[in-house]
Amino acid sequence: MSEVILDVQGLKTYFYTSKGIVKAVDNVSFKVGRGEVLGIAGESGCGKSTLGFSLIRLVPPPGRIVGGRITFMAEDILKMPEEEFRTKVRWKGISMVFQGAMNALNPVYTVGAQIAEVLTLHKGLSKKEALEEAANLLKMVGLDPRRIRSYPHELSGGMKQRVVIAMALALRPSLVIADEPTTALDVVVQAQIMNLLKRLQRELKMSIILITHDMSLIAEIADKVAIMYAGKIVEIGSSDRVFNNPLHPYTRALINSIPSLRKELKKLEFIPGVPPDLIQPPPGCRFHPRCKYAFEPCNKEEPPMVEVEPGHFVSCWLHAKR
């Protein structure tokens, strides 16, 4: 791996509700190298977005980070005072493309004014300088610079998504978290947005964490893949290894649920059952109630994360020694 810029170890983010404690992110560990694209995949509700919010310390209440360590550029950012983190890391070092660009922009301000606000606040630019830089950012993401005078309702879904990406890149961060960046976009616009992200990642040499439930998107762009299930990472490895030799039954089921254009589709695969309640997750492996390979230890003991082949880790009793 290239130089590690993000090292997450044992991260826990819980939501304290009237019904109980929701363990949305439960003992998650991974690393991201400089210029690397990490795809995080899993079903809705598995904790992917909460993980992203945890990395920029914007977990909405009643959630909070209760354990673990996040080291960014050799600094433990969970120990930073909020003001220091806001001025030194959030947007400057780590930025985020939030899910649902339709709702991420303020409808009463022009998109230029919203991008310029980031630049005046963090870089101390004058209003004129900030608007000029905002126009350059729009050009960088493939929009007409004159769109700085447009309001969000005057833009299509794909154009709004490009504006949100421009905002995330305004301060040239080392790491961008893209949370479902193609949600609610048609297939053609999805391809345009993914091609844009790939181009910008190459040109700016930035790292990306791509959060999505769409395995085909991850196969297209990611260098490394982490599979999340019920608040935990159950498999992680290079994109080639995970897609060509999936080790966890859940990973295999996700990949098999992708329709193939190369062969006749007789029956679309699906994963039986429903994701578990994260207030009272099942004992042992959290996937065992839905797993056709489950055997005796699966419902009693949580499997350790083991390295099956170089750089390819899995948490499953089919591969772990008891």
mmCIF file of C-alpha atoms in Angstrom:
data_model
loop_
_atom_site.group_PDB
_atom_site.id
_atom_site.type_symbol
_atom_site.label_atom_id
_atom_site.label_comp_id
_atom_site.label_asym_id
_atom_site.label_seq_id
_atom_site.Cartn_x
_atom_site.Cartn_y
_atom_site.Cartn_z
ATOM 1 C CA MET A 1 0.000 0.000 0.000
ATOM 2 C CA SER A 2 1.072 3.594 -0.623
ATOM 3 C CA GLU A 3 1.482 6.019 2.276
ATOM 4 C CA VAL A 4 -1.399 5.509 4.726
ATOM 5 C CA ILE A 5 -3.313 8.761 5.237
ATOM 6 C CA LEU A 6 -6.287 7.326 7.171
ATOM 7 C CA ASP A 7 -6.092 4.561 9.779
ATOM 8 C CA VAL A 8 -9.336 3.604 11.535
ATOM 9 C CA GLN A 9 -9.070 1.141 14.430
ATOM 10 C CA GLY A 10 -11.913 -0.286 16.517
ATOM 11 C CA LEU A 11 -14.350 2.538 15.679
ATOM 12 C CA LYS A 12 -17.689 2.381 17.490
ATOM 13 C CA THR A 13 -20.575 4.784 16.844
ATOM 14 C CA TYR A 14 -23.775 4.127 18.764
ATOM 15 C CA PHE A 15 -27.190 5.812 18.792
ATOM 16 C CA TYR A 16 -28.822 6.123 22.207
ATOM 17 C CA THR A 17 -32.578 5.887 21.607
ATOM 18 C CA SER A 18 -35.604 5.352 23.827
ATOM 19 C CA LYS A 19 -35.808 1.764 22.535
ATOM 20 C CA GLY A 20 -32.167 0.951 23.250
ATOM 21 C CA ILE A 21 -28.620 1.410 21.970
ATOM 22 C CA VAL A 22 -28.272 1.065 18.190
ATOM 23 C CA LYS A 23 -24.765 -0.206 17.405
ATOM 24 C CA ALA A 24 -24.583 1.357 13.940
ATOM 25 C CA VAL A 25 -20.785 1.086 13.626
ATOM 26 C CA ASP A 26 -19.360 -1.606 15.869
ATOM 27 C CA ASN A 27 -15.596 -2.177 16.089
ATOM 28 C CA VAL A 28 -14.691 -1.218 12.514
ATOM 29 C CA SER A 29 -11.054 -1.076 11.332
ATOM 30 C CA PHE A 30 -9.507 -0.244 7.940
ATOM 31 C CA LYS A 31 -6.806 1.864 6.251
ATOM 32 C CA VAL A 32 -6.777 4.139 3.207
ATOM 33 C CA GLY A 33 -3.607 4.910 1.248
ATOM 34 C CA ARG A 34 -2.766 8.127 -0.568
ATOM 35 C CA GLY A 35 -4.470 8.214 -3.962
ATOM 36 C CA GLU A 36 -6.417 5.035 -3.180
ATOM 37 C CA VAL A 37 -10.133 4.471 -3.754
ATOM 38 C CA LEU A 38 -11.850 2.388 -1.069
ATOM 39 C CA GLY A 39 -15.361 1.176 -1.798
ATOM 40 C CA ILE A 40 -17.610 0.434 1.190
ATOM 41 C CA ALA A 41 -20.611 -1.683 0.234
ATOM 42 C CA GLY A 42 -23.573 -3.213 2.004
ATOM 43 C CA GLU A 43 -27.346 -3.159 2.265
ATOM 44 C CA SER A 44 -29.246 -0.096 3.450
ATOM 45 C CA GLY A 45 -29.019 0.281 7.220
ATOM 46 C CA CYS A 46 -25.697 -1.541 7.618
ATOM 47 C CA GLY A 47 -23.896 1.547 8.982
ATOM 48 C CA LYS A 48 -22.114 2.809 5.843
ATOM 49 C CA SER A 49 -23.305 6.420 6.041
ATOM 50 C CA THR A 50 -22.849 6.557 9.819
ATOM 51 C CA LEU A 51 -19.250 5.475 9.254
ATOM 52 C CA GLY A 52 -18.795 8.350 6.798
ATOM 53 C CA PHE A 53 -20.281 10.889 9.219
ATOM 54 C CA SER A 54 -18.047 9.517 11.976
ATOM 55 C CA LEU A 55 -14.931 10.233 9.904
ATOM 56 C CA ILE A 56 -15.808 13.941 9.717
ATOM 57 C CA ARG A 57 -17.258 14.020 13.250
ATOM 58 C CA LEU A 58 -20.752 14.998 12.131
ATOM 59 C CA VAL A 59 -22.723 12.108 13.625
ATOM 60 C CA PRO A 60 -26.287 13.398 14.145
ATOM 61 C CA PRO A 61 -27.810 13.105 17.633
ATOM 62 C CA PRO A 62 -28.634 10.904 19.465
ATOM 63 C CA GLY A 63 -25.569 9.215 17.983
ATOM 64 C CA ARG A 64 -22.008 9.595 19.178
ATOM 65 C CA ILE A 65 -18.603 8.012 18.746
ATOM 66 C CA VAL A 66 -18.002 5.877 21.833
ATOM 67 C CA GLY A 67 -14.748 4.097 21.049
ATOM 68 C CA GLY A 68 -11.856 3.539 18.702
ATOM 69 C CA ARG A 69 -9.258 5.676 17.001
ATOM 70 C CA ILE A 70 -9.220 7.641 13.734
ATOM 71 C CA THR A 71 -5.710 8.647 12.676
ATOM 72 C CA PHE A 72 -5.549 11.098 9.769
ATOM 73 C CA MET A 73 -2.163 12.305 8.562
ATOM 74 C CA ALA A 74 -0.565 10.819 11.706
ATOM 75 C CA GLU A 75 -2.930 12.708 14.071
ATOM 76 C CA ASP A 76 -5.677 11.156 16.198
ATOM 77 C CA ILE A 77 -8.538 13.389 15.083
ATOM 78 C CA LEU A 78 -10.934 12.098 17.746
ATOM 79 C CA LYS A 79 -8.753 13.766 20.380
ATOM 80 C CA MET A 80 -8.769 17.160 18.639
ATOM 81 C CA PRO A 81 -10.901 19.966 20.115
ATOM 82 C CA GLU A 82 -13.932 20.613 17.886
ATOM 83 C CA GLU A 83 -12.737 24.063 16.762
ATOM 84 C CA GLU A 84 -9.308 22.735 15.774
ATOM 85 C CA PHE A 85 -10.892 19.841 13.875
ATOM 86 C CA ARG A 86 -13.301 22.196 12.080
ATOM 87 C CA THR A 87 -10.566 24.575 10.922
ATOM 88 C CA LYS A 88 -7.744 22.092 10.217
ATOM 89 C CA VAL A 89 -9.371 18.851 9.073
ATOM 90 C CA ARG A 90 -13.035 19.104 8.073
ATOM 91 C CA TRP A 91 -13.224 20.204 4.385
ATOM 92 C CA LYS A 92 -9.479 21.012 4.283
ATOM 93 C CA GLY A 93 -8.241 17.480 4.938
ATOM 94 C CA ILE A 94 -11.397 15.360 4.728
ATOM 95 C CA SER A 95 -14.529 16.449 2.863
ATOM 96 C CA MET A 96 -17.786 14.708 2.056
ATOM 97 C CA VAL A 97 -20.189 14.523 -0.869
ATOM 98 C CA PHE A 98 -23.449 14.023 1.003
ATOM 99 C CA GLN A 99 -26.142 11.627 -0.116
ATOM 100 C CA GLY A 100 -28.987 13.255 -2.041
ATOM 101 C CA ALA A 101 -27.640 16.366 -3.777
ATOM 102 C CA MET A 102 -31.263 17.395 -4.345
ATOM 103 C CA ASN A 103 -31.490 18.300 -0.656
ATOM 104 C CA ALA A 104 -27.862 19.249 0.050
ATOM 105 C CA LEU A 105 -28.074 22.748 -1.464
ATOM 106 C CA ASN A 106 -29.818 25.753 0.093
ATOM 107 C CA PRO A 107 -32.693 26.749 -2.248
ATOM 108 C CA VAL A 108 -32.549 30.486 -1.406
ATOM 109 C CA TYR A 109 -28.882 31.071 -2.343
ATOM 110 C CA THR A 110 -27.140 30.797 -5.703
ATOM 111 C CA VAL A 111 -24.777 27.864 -6.066
ATOM 112 C CA GLY A 112 -21.911 30.317 -6.505
ATOM 113 C CA ALA A 113 -22.661 31.947 -3.167
ATOM 114 C CA GLN A 114 -22.762 28.547 -1.451
ATOM 115 C CA ILE A 115 -19.386 27.490 -2.863
ATOM 116 C CA ALA A 116 -17.912 30.935 -2.153
ATOM 117 C CA GLU A 117 -18.944 30.695 1.507
ATOM 118 C CA VAL A 118 -16.569 27.752 1.997
ATOM 119 C CA LEU A 119 -13.729 29.702 0.379
ATOM 120 C CA THR A 120 -14.232 32.924 2.340
ATOM 121 C CA LEU A 121 -14.555 31.042 5.632
ATOM 122 C CA HIS A 122 -11.553 28.744 5.260
ATOM 123 C CA LYS A 123 -9.221 30.586 2.863
ATOM 124 C CA GLY A 124 -10.026 34.186 3.776
ATOM 125 C CA LEU A 125 -10.779 35.194 0.175
ATOM 126 C CA SER A 126 -12.762 38.322 -0.641
ATOM 127 C CA LYS A 127 -16.257 37.837 -2.057
ATOM 128 C CA LYS A 128 -15.042 38.633 -5.582
ATOM 129 C CA GLU A 129 -12.068 36.261 -5.338
ATOM 130 C CA ALA A 130 -14.264 33.518 -3.887
ATOM 131 C CA LEU A 131 -16.805 33.806 -6.722
ATOM 132 C CA GLU A 132 -13.989 33.648 -9.297
ATOM 133 C CA GLU A 133 -12.655 30.503 -7.628
ATOM 134 C CA ALA A 134 -16.219 29.083 -7.483
ATOM 135 C CA ALA A 135 -16.523 29.608 -11.248
ATOM 136 C CA ASN A 136 -13.224 27.749 -11.760
ATOM 137 C CA LEU A 137 -14.485 24.880 -9.599
ATOM 138 C CA LEU A 138 -17.686 24.601 -11.651
ATOM 139 C CA LYS A 139 -15.578 24.475 -14.810
ATOM 140 C CA MET A 140 -13.436 21.735 -13.250
ATOM 141 C CA VAL A 141 -16.520 19.541 -12.702
ATOM 142 C CA GLY A 142 -17.816 20.152 -16.234
ATOM 143 C CA LEU A 143 -20.345 22.947 -15.664
ATOM 144 C CA ASP A 144 -20.600 26.343 -17.346
ATOM 145 C CA PRO A 145 -18.861 28.819 -14.970
ATOM 146 C CA ARG A 146 -21.783 31.211 -15.485
ATOM 147 C CA ARG A 147 -23.869 28.789 -13.441
ATOM 148 C CA ILE A 148 -22.517 30.500 -10.298
ATOM 149 C CA ARG A 149 -25.544 32.797 -10.665
ATOM 150 C CA SER A 150 -28.032 29.906 -10.829
ATOM 151 C CA TYR A 151 -30.271 28.734 -7.997
ATOM 152 C CA PRO A 152 -30.552 25.007 -7.206
ATOM 153 C CA HIS A 153 -34.066 24.735 -8.674
ATOM 154 C CA GLU A 154 -32.674 25.842 -12.047
ATOM 155 C CA LEU A 155 -30.335 22.842 -12.224
ATOM 156 C CA SER A 156 -30.929 19.205 -13.130
ATOM 157 C CA GLY A 157 -30.134 16.402 -10.696
ATOM 158 C CA GLY A 158 -26.814 15.665 -12.380
ATOM 159 C CA MET A 159 -25.841 19.350 -12.353
ATOM 160 C CA LYS A 160 -26.650 19.609 -8.635
ATOM 161 C CA GLN A 161 -24.477 16.572 -7.975
ATOM 162 C CA ARG A 162 -21.593 18.243 -9.816
ATOM 163 C CA VAL A 163 -22.059 21.385 -7.706
ATOM 164 C CA VAL A 164 -21.896 19.318 -4.502
ATOM 165 C CA ILE A 165 -18.711 17.641 -5.761
ATOM 166 C CA ALA A 166 -17.241 21.081 -6.545
ATOM 167 C CA MET A 167 -18.010 22.195 -2.977
ATOM 168 C CA ALA A 168 -16.327 19.087 -1.568
ATOM 169 C CA LEU A 169 -13.188 19.792 -3.627
ATOM 170 C CA ALA A 170 -13.060 23.541 -2.957
ATOM 171 C CA LEU A 171 -10.213 23.281 -0.435
ATOM 172 C CA ARG A 172 -8.356 20.477 -2.273
ATOM 173 C CA PRO A 173 -8.746 17.859 0.491
ATOM 174 C CA SER A 174 -6.556 14.757 0.626
ATOM 175 C CA LEU A 175 -9.587 12.502 1.225
ATOM 176 C CA VAL A 176 -13.138 12.761 -0.131
ATOM 177 C CA ILE A 177 -15.991 10.642 1.236
ATOM 178 C CA ALA A 178 -18.639 10.137 -1.470
ATOM 179 C CA ASP A 179 -21.867 8.873 0.115
ATOM 180 C CA GLU A 180 -24.118 7.332 -2.557
ATOM 181 C CA PRO A 181 -23.046 9.989 -5.114
ATOM 182 C CA THR A 182 -25.350 8.657 -7.846
ATOM 183 C CA THR A 183 -28.567 8.228 -5.827
ATOM 184 C CA ALA A 184 -31.752 9.261 -7.722
ATOM 185 C CA LEU A 185 -29.831 9.857 -10.974
ATOM 186 C CA ASP A 186 -30.596 8.052 -14.218
ATOM 187 C CA VAL A 187 -28.114 5.523 -15.577
ATOM 188 C CA VAL A 188 -26.511 7.879 -18.125
ATOM 189 C CA VAL A 189 -25.957 10.628 -15.539
ATOM 190 C CA GLN A 190 -24.648 8.026 -13.063
ATOM 191 C CA ALA A 191 -21.965 7.068 -15.590
ATOM 192 C CA GLN A 192 -21.067 10.737 -16.135
ATOM 193 C CA ILE A 193 -20.688 11.347 -12.381
ATOM 194 C CA MET A 194 -18.548 8.237 -11.894
ATOM 195 C CA ASN A 195 -16.327 9.202 -14.849
ATOM 196 C CA LEU A 196 -15.994 12.680 -13.321
ATOM 197 C CA LEU A 197 -14.931 11.248 -9.951
ATOM 198 C CA LYS A 198 -12.374 8.972 -11.617
ATOM 199 C CA ARG A 199 -10.919 11.869 -13.626
ATOM 200 C CA LEU A 200 -10.704 14.192 -10.623
ATOM 201 C CA GLN A 201 -9.168 11.448 -8.480
ATOM 202 C CA ARG A 202 -6.402 10.986 -11.057
ATOM 203 C CA GLU A 203 -5.816 14.698 -11.664
ATOM 204 C CA LEU A 204 -5.867 15.784 -8.010
ATOM 205 C CA LYS A 205 -4.224 12.580 -6.687
ATOM 206 C CA MET A 206 -6.762 12.415 -3.865
ATOM 207 C CA SER A 207 -8.080 9.421 -1.954
ATOM 208 C CA ILE A 208 -11.775 8.538 -2.113
ATOM 209 C CA ILE A 209 -14.045 6.501 0.141
ATOM 210 C CA LEU A 210 -17.026 5.517 -2.022
ATOM 211 C CA ILE A 211 -20.054 4.498 0.052
ATOM 212 C CA THR A 212 -22.726 2.659 -1.915
ATOM 213 C CA HIS A 213 -25.012 -0.363 -2.030
ATOM 214 C CA ASP A 214 -24.242 -0.725 -5.753
ATOM 215 C CA MET A 215 -21.513 -3.343 -6.200
ATOM 216 C CA SER A 216 -21.193 -2.560 -9.910
ATOM 217 C CA LEU A 217 -20.139 1.032 -9.133
ATOM 218 C CA ILE A 218 -17.477 -0.215 -6.738
ATOM 219 C CA ALA A 219 -16.180 -2.715 -9.301
ATOM 220 C CA GLU A 220 -15.759 0.164 -11.746
ATOM 221 C CA ILE A 221 -13.727 2.566 -9.608
ATOM 222 C CA ALA A 222 -12.411 1.034 -6.360
ATOM 223 C CA ASP A 223 -8.881 -0.227 -5.704
ATOM 224 C CA LYS A 224 -9.985 -1.859 -2.450
ATOM 225 C CA VAL A 225 -13.378 -3.066 -1.193
ATOM 226 C CA ALA A 226 -14.809 -3.334 2.323
ATOM 227 C CA ILE A 227 -18.093 -5.186 2.816
ATOM 228 C CA MET A 228 -20.248 -4.039 5.745
ATOM 229 C CA TYR A 229 -23.015 -6.023 7.374
ATOM 230 C CA ALA A 230 -24.947 -5.015 10.501
ATOM 231 C CA GLY A 231 -22.408 -2.438 11.659
ATOM 232 C CA LYS A 232 -19.304 -4.547 11.018
ATOM 233 C CA ILE A 233 -16.808 -5.027 8.201
ATOM 234 C CA VAL A 234 -17.011 -8.722 7.282
ATOM 235 C CA GLU A 235 -14.552 -8.740 4.369
ATOM 236 C CA ILE A 236 -11.902 -6.383 3.006
ATOM 237 C CA GLY A 237 -9.336 -6.722 0.255
ATOM 238 C CA SER A 238 -8.280 -5.545 -3.184
ATOM 239 C CA SER A 239 -11.108 -5.105 -5.667
ATOM 240 C CA ASP A 240 -9.765 -7.909 -7.883
ATOM 241 C CA ARG A 241 -9.523 -10.391 -5.016
ATOM 242 C CA VAL A 242 -12.931 -9.608 -3.511
ATOM 243 C CA PHE A 243 -14.812 -9.765 -6.823
ATOM 244 C CA ASN A 244 -12.949 -12.762 -8.256
ATOM 245 C CA ASN A 245 -12.694 -14.739 -5.022
ATOM 246 C CA PRO A 246 -15.330 -13.560 -2.513
ATOM 247 C CA LEU A 247 -14.758 -15.327 0.808
ATOM 248 C CA HIS A 248 -17.734 -14.295 2.955
ATOM 249 C CA PRO A 249 -21.152 -15.768 2.083
ATOM 250 C CA TYR A 250 -22.663 -12.273 2.307
ATOM 251 C CA THR A 251 -20.129 -10.876 -0.171
ATOM 252 C CA ARG A 252 -20.849 -13.771 -2.517
ATOM 253 C CA ALA A 253 -24.583 -13.113 -2.273
ATOM 254 C CA LEU A 254 -24.135 -9.395 -3.016
ATOM 255 C CA ILE A 255 -22.030 -10.120 -6.099
ATOM 256 C CA ASN A 256 -24.444 -12.801 -7.334
ATOM 257 C CA SER A 257 -27.311 -10.310 -7.088
ATOM 258 C CA ILE A 258 -25.716 -8.174 -9.849
ATOM 259 C CA PRO A 259 -27.323 -8.978 -13.239
ATOM 260 C CA SER A 260 -24.761 -9.977 -15.878
ATOM 261 C CA LEU A 261 -24.811 -8.768 -19.479
ATOM 262 C CA ARG A 262 -22.565 -11.639 -20.590
ATOM 263 C CA LYS A 263 -24.874 -14.535 -19.837
ATOM 264 C CA GLU A 264 -28.574 -15.281 -19.973
ATOM 265 C CA LEU A 265 -30.408 -14.270 -16.806
ATOM 266 C CA LYS A 266 -32.563 -17.191 -15.703
ATOM 267 C CA LYS A 267 -33.128 -16.157 -12.117
ATOM 268 C CA LEU A 268 -32.046 -13.061 -10.199
ATOM 269 C CA GLU A 269 -30.288 -14.003 -6.973
ATOM 270 C CA PHE A 270 -31.481 -12.487 -3.706
ATOM 271 C CA ILE A 271 -30.505 -12.659 -0.050
ATOM 272 C CA PRO A 272 -33.252 -14.288 2.051
ATOM 273 C CA GLY A 273 -34.417 -12.736 5.310
ATOM 274 C CA VAL A 274 -33.902 -9.183 6.537
ATOM 275 C CA PRO A 275 -30.962 -7.347 8.154
ATOM 276 C CA PRO A 276 -30.892 -7.762 11.953
ATOM 277 C CA ASP A 277 -32.039 -5.280 14.564
ATOM 278 C CA LEU A 278 -28.884 -3.431 15.632
ATOM 279 C CA ILE A 279 -30.322 -2.842 19.111
ATOM 280 C CA GLN A 280 -30.310 -6.601 19.691
ATOM 281 C CA PRO A 281 -28.062 -8.133 17.018
ATOM 282 C CA PRO A 282 -27.922 -11.926 16.879
ATOM 283 C CA PRO A 283 -25.132 -13.623 18.855
ATOM 284 C CA GLY A 284 -22.070 -14.917 17.047
ATOM 285 C CA CYS A 285 -21.811 -13.993 13.382
ATOM 286 C CA ARG A 286 -24.503 -11.422 12.656
ATOM 287 C CA PHE A 287 -25.156 -12.924 9.226
ATOM 288 C CA HIS A 288 -25.774 -16.473 10.460
ATOM 289 C CA PRO A 289 -29.638 -16.297 10.468
ATOM 290 C CA ARG A 290 -29.528 -15.605 6.699
ATOM 291 C CA CYS A 291 -26.540 -17.796 5.804
ATOM 292 C CA LYS A 292 -27.014 -21.169 4.097
ATOM 293 C CA TYR A 293 -23.523 -22.242 5.209
ATOM 294 C CA ALA A 294 -24.067 -21.579 8.935
ATOM 295 C CA PHE A 295 -22.896 -24.313 11.315
ATOM 296 C CA GLU A 296 -22.388 -24.777 15.051
ATOM 297 C CA PRO A 297 -20.037 -21.925 16.105
ATOM 298 C CA CYS A 298 -21.721 -19.321 13.884
ATOM 299 C CA ASN A 299 -24.619 -18.661 16.262
ATOM 300 C CA LYS A 300 -22.460 -18.621 19.407
ATOM 301 C CA GLU A 301 -19.080 -17.021 18.756
ATOM 302 C CA GLU A 302 -18.180 -13.976 16.690
ATOM 303 C CA PRO A 303 -15.587 -15.002 14.074
ATOM 304 C CA PRO A 304 -12.226 -13.192 14.152
ATOM 305 C CA MET A 305 -10.940 -11.217 11.170
ATOM 306 C CA VAL A 306 -8.341 -13.453 9.490
ATOM 307 C CA GLU A 307 -6.025 -12.921 6.510
ATOM 308 C CA VAL A 308 -6.774 -15.712 4.037
ATOM 309 C CA GLU A 309 -4.487 -14.439 1.280
ATOM 310 C CA PRO A 310 -2.137 -11.428 1.222
ATOM 311 C CA GLY A 311 -4.181 -8.300 1.925
ATOM 312 C CA HIS A 312 -7.503 -10.190 1.823
ATOM 313 C CA PHE A 313 -9.263 -10.421 5.194
ATOM 314 C CA VAL A 314 -12.561 -12.037 6.177
ATOM 315 C CA SER A 315 -14.571 -12.533 9.354
ATOM 316 C CA CYS A 316 -16.173 -15.951 8.872
ATOM 317 C CA TRP A 317 -15.957 -19.331 10.600
ATOM 318 C CA LEU A 318 -15.606 -21.027 7.206
ATOM 319 C CA HIS A 319 -12.085 -19.593 7.067
ATOM 320 C CA ALA A 320 -11.142 -19.068 10.730
ATOM 321 C CA LYS A 321 -9.564 -21.715 12.950
ATOM 322 C CA ARG A 322 -11.263 -22.315 16.272
#
